[in-house]
């Protein structure tokens, strides 16, 4: 039997019935700006469109720095930048392994200067250093003992993995690209059953 045919006028009418809100379009634009690393444009668009960003704007810059390091072949710099996302994990691992001298040296030479620049980081560093006071003890407060849990490693691994995947645009693509692929797939399926005006 011949395929049914959808005429241009009917096709246009059905397309116009599909509701796409301004909010939906704004979220697609924000998604594109964030994933592609346009930090400044994302900040401005967030204010102009009154839309909350899906991520911290500073994380965009970190991802772009990692991606740029990889793209220019400076893998050592990329690794350093990834380590910068959560440097206290290295300190935790030293303490976990009983390498107290290494932990103290690392904290003093690498982490203390960062603590001077950032009160938030200093607070995290102090919490991590408290592990030394409770080493091998069951009476450590929960907020400190959780640093030694396997969950802390999983959290760090997730942060690093997410940063790497996003910086390389792997495993996550701009939603608009995904929608265009879905549109193409949908057109192929529809063509098997009917004739219709295809998108140009």
Short mmCIF file of C-alpha atoms in Angstrom, two decimals, residues 123-198:
data_model
loop_
_atom_site.label_atom_id
_atom_site.label_comp_id
_atom_site.label_asym_id
_atom_site.label_seq_id
_atom_site.Cartn_x
_atom_site.Cartn_y
_atom_site.Cartn_z
CA UNK A 123 38.84 25.11 56.74
CA UNK A 124 39.00 21.91 54.67
CA UNK A 125 42.73 21.61 55.32
CA UNK A 126 42.23 21.97 59.08
CA UNK A 127 39.57 19.26 59.00
CA UNK A 128 41.89 16.97 57.06
CA UNK A 129 44.84 17.68 59.38
CA UNK A 130 42.63 16.71 62.33
CA UNK A 131 42.96 13.15 61.05
CA UNK A 132 46.46 13.15 62.53
CA UNK A 133 45.08 13.81 66.00
CA UNK A 134 42.70 10.88 65.78
CA UNK A 135 44.96 8.47 63.89
CA UNK A 136 43.88 4.90 64.62
CA UNK A 137 41.24 6.12 67.05
CA UNK A 138 37.58 5.20 66.93
CA UNK A 139 36.52 8.41 68.70
CA UNK A 140 37.03 10.81 65.77
CA UNK A 141 34.00 13.00 65.06
CA UNK A 142 31.96 11.92 62.05
CA UNK A 143 32.94 14.92 59.95
CA UNK A 144 36.59 13.90 60.33
CA UNK A 145 36.30 10.12 60.17
CA UNK A 146 34.30 10.34 56.94
CA UNK A 147 37.48 11.58 55.23
CA UNK A 148 38.98 8.12 55.69
CA UNK A 149 35.92 6.33 54.33
CA UNK A 150 35.86 4.69 50.91
CA UNK A 151 33.09 7.16 50.12
CA UNK A 152 35.60 10.02 50.23
CA UNK A 153 37.66 8.35 47.53
CA UNK A 154 34.54 7.77 45.50
CA UNK A 155 33.60 11.43 45.88
CA UNK A 156 37.03 12.56 44.74
CA UNK A 157 37.08 10.04 41.90
CA UNK A 158 33.68 11.27 40.78
CA UNK A 159 34.82 14.90 40.83
CA UNK A 160 37.96 14.11 38.85
CA UNK A 161 36.14 11.84 36.43
CA UNK A 162 33.48 14.46 35.83
CA UNK A 163 36.09 17.14 35.26
CA UNK A 164 38.00 15.00 32.80
CA UNK A 165 34.92 13.86 30.90
CA UNK A 166 33.59 17.37 30.65
CA UNK A 167 36.95 18.86 29.74
CA UNK A 168 37.29 16.38 26.89
CA UNK A 169 33.60 16.62 25.93
CA UNK A 170 33.34 12.85 26.24
CA UNK A 171 30.32 11.12 27.64
CA UNK A 172 28.45 14.36 27.67
CA UNK A 173 27.44 16.49 24.75
CA UNK A 174 25.56 19.70 24.28
CA UNK A 175 21.84 18.96 24.58
CA UNK A 176 21.14 20.83 21.36
CA UNK A 177 23.40 18.40 19.48
CA UNK A 178 21.54 15.50 21.07
CA UNK A 179 18.20 17.01 20.03
CA UNK A 180 19.37 17.37 16.43
CA UNK A 181 20.46 13.73 16.38
CA UNK A 182 17.08 12.75 17.81
CA UNK A 183 15.35 14.82 15.13
CA UNK A 184 17.30 13.04 12.39
CA UNK A 185 16.50 9.65 13.86
CA UNK A 186 12.82 10.57 14.16
CA UNK A 187 12.69 11.71 10.54
CA UNK A 188 14.18 8.38 9.41
CA UNK A 189 11.54 6.44 11.36
CA UNK A 190 8.73 8.63 10.04
CA UNK A 191 9.94 8.25 6.45
CA UNK A 192 9.43 4.49 6.74
CA UNK A 193 5.71 5.08 7.35
CA UNK A 194 4.74 8.29 5.58
CA UNK A 195 5.79 11.05 3.17
CA UNK A 196 6.26 14.48 4.74
CA UNK A 197 8.18 17.72 4.18
CA UNK A 198 11.63 17.18 5.64
#
